[in-house]
């Protein structure tokens, strides 16, 4: 057992539970959240809302059923889809090339109900690379070699499944919402995250960025869930100056400090 890994995690990992029903339960949690979110008011600055779990349902379900078929003691948590990643492929951090060629996920992608012409959805035909996704999945491809090694103990999930954008195509993220619109969204996403944690029997949540880590900590506290660690992994976004100085090395050091490396390189 790795010295920095919590004993309860090691105990859980020693007896993995595999069952395809995990994927179906997980999908139902996601769809329930989408049904609730679609009824919420959004800020005036938001003119378009994309739900890739609907129009990219084929690749999304392929991803979930392929890789979310067991308990997942380590959950990597993102914030919400990027315009050239999950918005196109239905996969968290789903940069097209790595999603198709390394994760082996494909499927038909349709169109959102109200498409912004400045952010067209073309699915796996998208030629613009999602930098965050390229860094994220590229790092784990190099570290784990195979997706099966990564997904044996880990899964990746977004706190909020929707993309919110302005008329200009600018991404408007949930943390920037005014309080009146932000708090109802947070309440729904917090509750959904806790359902995911219970369903997948998560022991460690690694927030990709401070918002994700903070929401995980607050959600668990609000729901009275104890015994789960929440950790921080620097977001690989190019808008983060530090991530542009060598995100791979930073991520490697942070994951080593968290103590999960033995479960990513077994």
Short mmCIF file of C-alpha atoms in Angstrom, two decimals:
data_model
loop_
_atom_site.label_atom_id
_atom_site.label_comp_id
_atom_site.label_asym_id
_atom_site.label_seq_id
_atom_site.Cartn_x
_atom_site.Cartn_y
_atom_site.Cartn_z
CA UNK A 1 0.00 0.00 0.00
CA UNK A 2 1.28 3.46 -0.88
CA UNK A 3 2.22 5.34 2.31
CA UNK A 4 0.23 8.45 1.40
CA UNK A 5 -2.91 6.59 0.33
CA UNK A 6 -5.71 6.55 2.88
CA UNK A 7 -6.22 3.03 4.32
CA UNK A 8 -9.93 2.97 3.48
CA UNK A 9 -9.11 3.54 -0.18
CA UNK A 10 -6.67 0.66 -0.25
CA UNK A 11 -9.21 -1.63 1.39
CA UNK A 12 -11.81 -0.66 -1.19
CA UNK A 13 -9.48 -1.07 -4.13
CA UNK A 14 -8.52 -4.57 -3.04
CA UNK A 15 -12.02 -5.85 -3.88
CA UNK A 16 -13.25 -4.10 -7.06
CA UNK A 17 -16.92 -4.50 -7.84
CA UNK A 18 -17.76 -4.84 -11.54
CA UNK A 19 -21.31 -4.64 -12.82
CA UNK A 20 -22.74 -3.07 -15.97
CA UNK A 21 -25.64 -1.67 -13.92
CA UNK A 22 -23.27 1.00 -12.58
CA UNK A 23 -23.28 2.63 -16.00
CA UNK A 24 -27.07 2.64 -16.25
CA UNK A 25 -27.47 4.07 -12.76
CA UNK A 26 -24.87 6.72 -13.52
CA UNK A 27 -26.62 7.70 -16.76
CA UNK A 28 -29.93 8.01 -14.94
CA UNK A 29 -28.37 10.37 -12.38
CA UNK A 30 -27.03 12.50 -15.23
CA UNK A 31 -30.34 12.58 -17.09
CA UNK A 32 -32.23 13.50 -13.93
CA UNK A 33 -29.86 16.43 -13.42
CA UNK A 34 -30.33 17.56 -17.02
CA UNK A 35 -34.11 17.48 -16.61
CA UNK A 36 -33.84 19.71 -13.56
CA UNK A 37 -31.26 22.11 -14.98
CA UNK A 38 -33.20 22.79 -18.16
CA UNK A 39 -35.93 24.47 -16.11
CA UNK A 40 -33.63 26.92 -14.35
CA UNK A 41 -33.40 30.57 -15.39
CA UNK A 42 -30.02 31.66 -16.72
CA UNK A 43 -28.26 35.05 -16.62
CA UNK A 44 -29.27 37.59 -19.27
CA UNK A 45 -25.78 37.28 -20.74
CA UNK A 46 -26.43 33.62 -21.62
CA UNK A 47 -28.09 33.34 -25.03
CA UNK A 48 -27.37 29.68 -25.80
CA UNK A 49 -27.35 26.54 -23.67
CA UNK A 50 -25.91 23.27 -25.01
CA UNK A 51 -26.63 19.87 -23.49
CA UNK A 52 -24.14 17.40 -25.02
CA UNK A 53 -25.65 14.52 -23.03
CA UNK A 54 -28.62 14.82 -25.39
CA UNK A 55 -27.31 15.73 -28.85
CA UNK A 56 -24.09 13.71 -28.33
CA UNK A 57 -25.87 10.89 -26.52
CA UNK A 58 -24.33 8.14 -28.67
CA UNK A 59 -20.67 8.81 -27.86
CA UNK A 60 -21.52 9.84 -24.31
CA UNK A 61 -23.32 6.58 -23.60
CA UNK A 62 -20.55 4.67 -25.35
CA UNK A 63 -18.02 6.30 -23.01
CA UNK A 64 -20.08 5.65 -19.88
CA UNK A 65 -20.93 2.04 -20.72
CA UNK A 66 -17.36 1.28 -21.74
CA UNK A 67 -15.63 2.75 -18.71
CA UNK A 68 -18.14 3.30 -15.88
CA UNK A 69 -18.91 -0.37 -15.26
CA UNK A 70 -17.52 -0.77 -11.74
CA UNK A 71 -17.05 1.09 -8.49
CA UNK A 72 -14.71 4.06 -8.95
CA UNK A 73 -12.87 5.01 -5.77
CA UNK A 74 -11.07 7.88 -7.51
CA UNK A 75 -13.20 10.50 -9.25
CA UNK A 76 -11.66 13.29 -11.32
CA UNK A 77 -14.15 16.16 -11.32
CA UNK A 78 -14.28 18.88 -13.96
CA UNK A 79 -16.49 21.96 -13.99
CA UNK A 80 -18.53 21.89 -17.22
CA UNK A 81 -17.97 21.04 -20.90
CA UNK A 82 -15.53 22.95 -23.09
CA UNK A 83 -16.63 24.15 -26.56
CA UNK A 84 -14.18 21.96 -28.49
CA UNK A 85 -14.13 18.99 -26.15
CA UNK A 86 -17.19 17.53 -24.48
CA UNK A 87 -19.47 19.94 -26.36
CA UNK A 88 -18.36 18.15 -29.54
CA UNK A 89 -17.81 14.56 -28.40
CA UNK A 90 -19.96 14.06 -25.28
CA UNK A 91 -16.88 12.98 -23.30
CA UNK A 92 -15.41 15.00 -20.40
CA UNK A 93 -12.27 16.79 -21.63
CA UNK A 94 -13.05 14.98 -24.89
CA UNK A 95 -10.55 16.38 -27.36
CA UNK A 96 -11.54 14.76 -30.65
CA UNK A 97 -8.36 12.87 -31.56
CA UNK A 98 -7.71 11.40 -28.12
CA UNK A 99 -11.38 10.55 -27.60
CA UNK A 100 -11.53 8.65 -30.86
CA UNK A 101 -8.04 7.15 -31.08
CA UNK A 102 -7.06 6.50 -27.44
CA UNK A 103 -10.35 6.18 -25.58
CA UNK A 104 -11.89 4.39 -28.55
CA UNK A 105 -15.15 6.31 -28.27
CA UNK A 106 -17.23 7.23 -31.30
CA UNK A 107 -20.84 7.84 -32.26
CA UNK A 108 -23.19 10.11 -34.13
CA UNK A 109 -23.43 13.67 -32.86
CA UNK A 110 -26.48 15.78 -33.62
CA UNK A 111 -27.17 19.46 -33.03
CA UNK A 112 -28.24 21.40 -29.94
CA UNK A 113 -31.76 22.79 -29.97
CA UNK A 114 -30.54 26.36 -30.51
CA UNK A 115 -27.10 26.40 -32.06
CA UNK A 116 -24.88 29.45 -31.84
CA UNK A 117 -23.39 30.03 -35.31
CA UNK A 118 -20.18 31.14 -33.63
CA UNK A 119 -19.89 27.76 -31.86
CA UNK A 120 -21.16 25.16 -34.35
CA UNK A 121 -21.36 21.53 -33.29
CA UNK A 122 -19.74 19.24 -35.83
CA UNK A 123 -18.88 16.34 -33.52
CA UNK A 124 -15.88 14.26 -34.48
CA UNK A 125 -15.39 16.41 -37.58
CA UNK A 126 -14.23 19.26 -35.32
CA UNK A 127 -10.74 20.34 -36.39
CA UNK A 128 -10.03 22.68 -33.49
CA UNK A 129 -8.26 20.93 -30.65
CA UNK A 130 -9.47 21.39 -27.06
CA UNK A 131 -6.20 22.30 -25.31
CA UNK A 132 -7.42 21.30 -21.84
CA UNK A 133 -8.57 17.92 -23.12
CA UNK A 134 -5.43 17.34 -25.13
CA UNK A 135 -3.33 18.00 -22.05
CA UNK A 136 -5.54 16.00 -19.69
CA UNK A 137 -6.01 12.82 -21.72
CA UNK A 138 -2.57 13.13 -23.31
CA UNK A 139 -1.03 13.09 -19.83
CA UNK A 140 -2.92 9.96 -18.80
CA UNK A 141 -2.21 8.26 -22.12
CA UNK A 142 1.51 8.71 -21.46
CA UNK A 143 1.21 7.76 -17.79
CA UNK A 144 -1.19 4.82 -17.99
CA UNK A 145 -0.48 3.59 -21.54
CA UNK A 146 -3.96 2.05 -21.87
CA UNK A 147 -7.39 3.47 -20.97
CA UNK A 148 -8.11 0.26 -19.05
CA UNK A 149 -5.30 1.05 -16.62
CA UNK A 150 -6.74 4.50 -15.92
CA UNK A 151 -10.35 3.40 -15.63
CA UNK A 152 -9.72 0.41 -13.40
CA UNK A 153 -9.92 2.69 -10.36
CA UNK A 154 -10.75 6.11 -11.82
CA UNK A 155 -13.49 7.94 -13.62
CA UNK A 156 -13.95 11.47 -14.99
CA UNK A 157 -17.12 13.45 -14.54
CA UNK A 158 -18.23 17.06 -14.93
CA UNK A 159 -19.96 18.86 -12.07
CA UNK A 160 -22.38 20.53 -14.51
CA UNK A 161 -23.24 18.91 -17.88
CA UNK A 162 -24.35 22.08 -19.71
CA UNK A 163 -22.43 24.60 -21.81
CA UNK A 164 -23.52 28.21 -21.30
CA UNK A 165 -22.47 30.86 -23.79
CA UNK A 166 -23.03 34.43 -24.88
CA UNK A 167 -24.12 35.58 -28.34
CA UNK A 168 -20.45 36.14 -29.17
CA UNK A 169 -19.71 32.46 -28.44
CA UNK A 170 -17.89 33.29 -25.22
CA UNK A 171 -18.12 30.55 -22.60
CA UNK A 172 -19.97 31.70 -19.46
CA UNK A 173 -19.05 29.38 -16.62
CA UNK A 174 -21.29 28.63 -13.62
CA UNK A 175 -18.97 30.34 -11.08
CA UNK A 176 -19.49 33.65 -12.91
CA UNK A 177 -23.29 33.46 -12.74
CA UNK A 178 -24.99 36.08 -10.53
CA UNK A 179 -25.99 34.65 -7.16
CA UNK A 180 -29.70 34.46 -8.10
CA UNK A 181 -28.94 32.06 -10.94
CA UNK A 182 -25.84 30.42 -9.49
CA UNK A 183 -27.28 29.12 -6.23
CA UNK A 184 -30.15 27.02 -7.70
CA UNK A 185 -27.69 25.49 -10.19
CA UNK A 186 -25.21 24.70 -7.42
CA UNK A 187 -27.92 23.12 -5.28
CA UNK A 188 -28.92 20.73 -8.08
CA UNK A 189 -25.36 19.91 -9.14
CA UNK A 190 -24.23 19.37 -5.53
CA UNK A 191 -27.02 16.86 -4.93
CA UNK A 192 -26.30 15.06 -8.20
CA UNK A 193 -22.59 14.84 -7.42
CA UNK A 194 -23.38 13.22 -4.09
CA UNK A 195 -25.56 10.65 -5.86
CA UNK A 196 -22.62 9.85 -8.14
CA UNK A 197 -20.32 9.53 -5.12
CA UNK A 198 -22.68 7.10 -3.42
CA UNK A 199 -23.36 5.08 -6.57
CA UNK A 200 -19.71 4.68 -7.57
CA UNK A 201 -18.53 4.37 -3.95
CA UNK A 202 -15.99 7.14 -4.43
CA UNK A 203 -13.26 7.53 -1.81
CA UNK A 204 -11.26 10.43 -3.29
CA UNK A 205 -12.51 13.32 -5.41
CA UNK A 206 -9.81 15.14 -7.33
CA UNK A 207 -11.16 18.50 -8.38
CA UNK A 208 -9.68 19.70 -11.66
CA UNK A 209 -9.43 23.36 -10.69
CA UNK A 210 -10.36 25.11 -7.46
CA UNK A 211 -14.05 25.48 -8.28
CA UNK A 212 -14.50 21.73 -8.71
CA UNK A 213 -12.59 20.97 -5.52
CA UNK A 214 -14.54 23.56 -3.52
CA UNK A 215 -17.89 22.36 -4.82
CA UNK A 216 -17.03 18.75 -3.99
CA UNK A 217 -16.08 19.70 -0.42
CA UNK A 218 -19.19 21.80 0.07
CA UNK A 219 -21.53 19.27 -1.53
CA UNK A 220 -20.30 16.46 0.71
CA UNK A 221 -20.61 18.64 3.79
CA UNK A 222 -24.14 19.76 2.88
CA UNK A 223 -25.22 16.15 2.34
CA UNK A 224 -23.55 14.95 5.54
CA UNK A 225 -21.21 12.58 3.69
CA UNK A 226 -17.97 11.97 5.58
CA UNK A 227 -14.84 9.90 5.04
CA UNK A 228 -14.19 11.11 1.48
CA UNK A 229 -11.09 13.10 0.62
CA UNK A 230 -11.28 16.09 -1.71
CA UNK A 231 -8.06 17.04 -3.47
CA UNK A 232 -6.88 19.58 -6.03
CA UNK A 233 -5.37 19.13 -9.48
CA UNK A 234 -4.39 22.24 -11.41
CA UNK A 235 -6.69 22.84 -14.36
CA UNK A 236 -4.89 22.31 -17.69
CA UNK A 237 -6.65 25.27 -19.33
CA UNK A 238 -4.47 27.53 -21.51
CA UNK A 239 -6.09 30.48 -19.74
CA UNK A 240 -4.15 29.39 -16.65
CA UNK A 241 -0.62 30.85 -17.03
CA UNK A 242 0.94 28.24 -14.75
CA UNK A 243 -0.53 25.40 -16.80
CA UNK A 244 1.29 26.80 -19.84
CA UNK A 245 4.67 26.39 -18.14
CA UNK A 246 4.51 22.59 -18.12
CA UNK A 247 1.23 21.15 -16.87
CA UNK A 248 2.38 17.51 -17.15
CA UNK A 249 5.16 17.95 -14.60
CA UNK A 250 2.87 19.86 -12.23
CA UNK A 251 0.11 17.24 -12.53
CA UNK A 252 2.57 14.42 -11.93
CA UNK A 253 3.83 16.06 -8.74
CA UNK A 254 0.34 16.84 -7.47
CA UNK A 255 -0.95 13.32 -8.10
CA UNK A 256 2.16 11.90 -6.40
CA UNK A 257 1.50 14.11 -3.37
CA UNK A 258 -2.16 13.01 -3.26
CA UNK A 259 -0.97 9.41 -3.24
CA UNK A 260 -2.88 7.96 -6.17
CA UNK A 261 0.03 7.19 -8.48
CA UNK A 262 0.15 3.45 -7.61
CA UNK A 263 -3.42 3.17 -8.93
CA UNK A 264 -2.58 4.91 -12.18
CA UNK A 265 0.53 2.92 -13.04
CA UNK A 266 -0.26 -0.58 -11.77
#
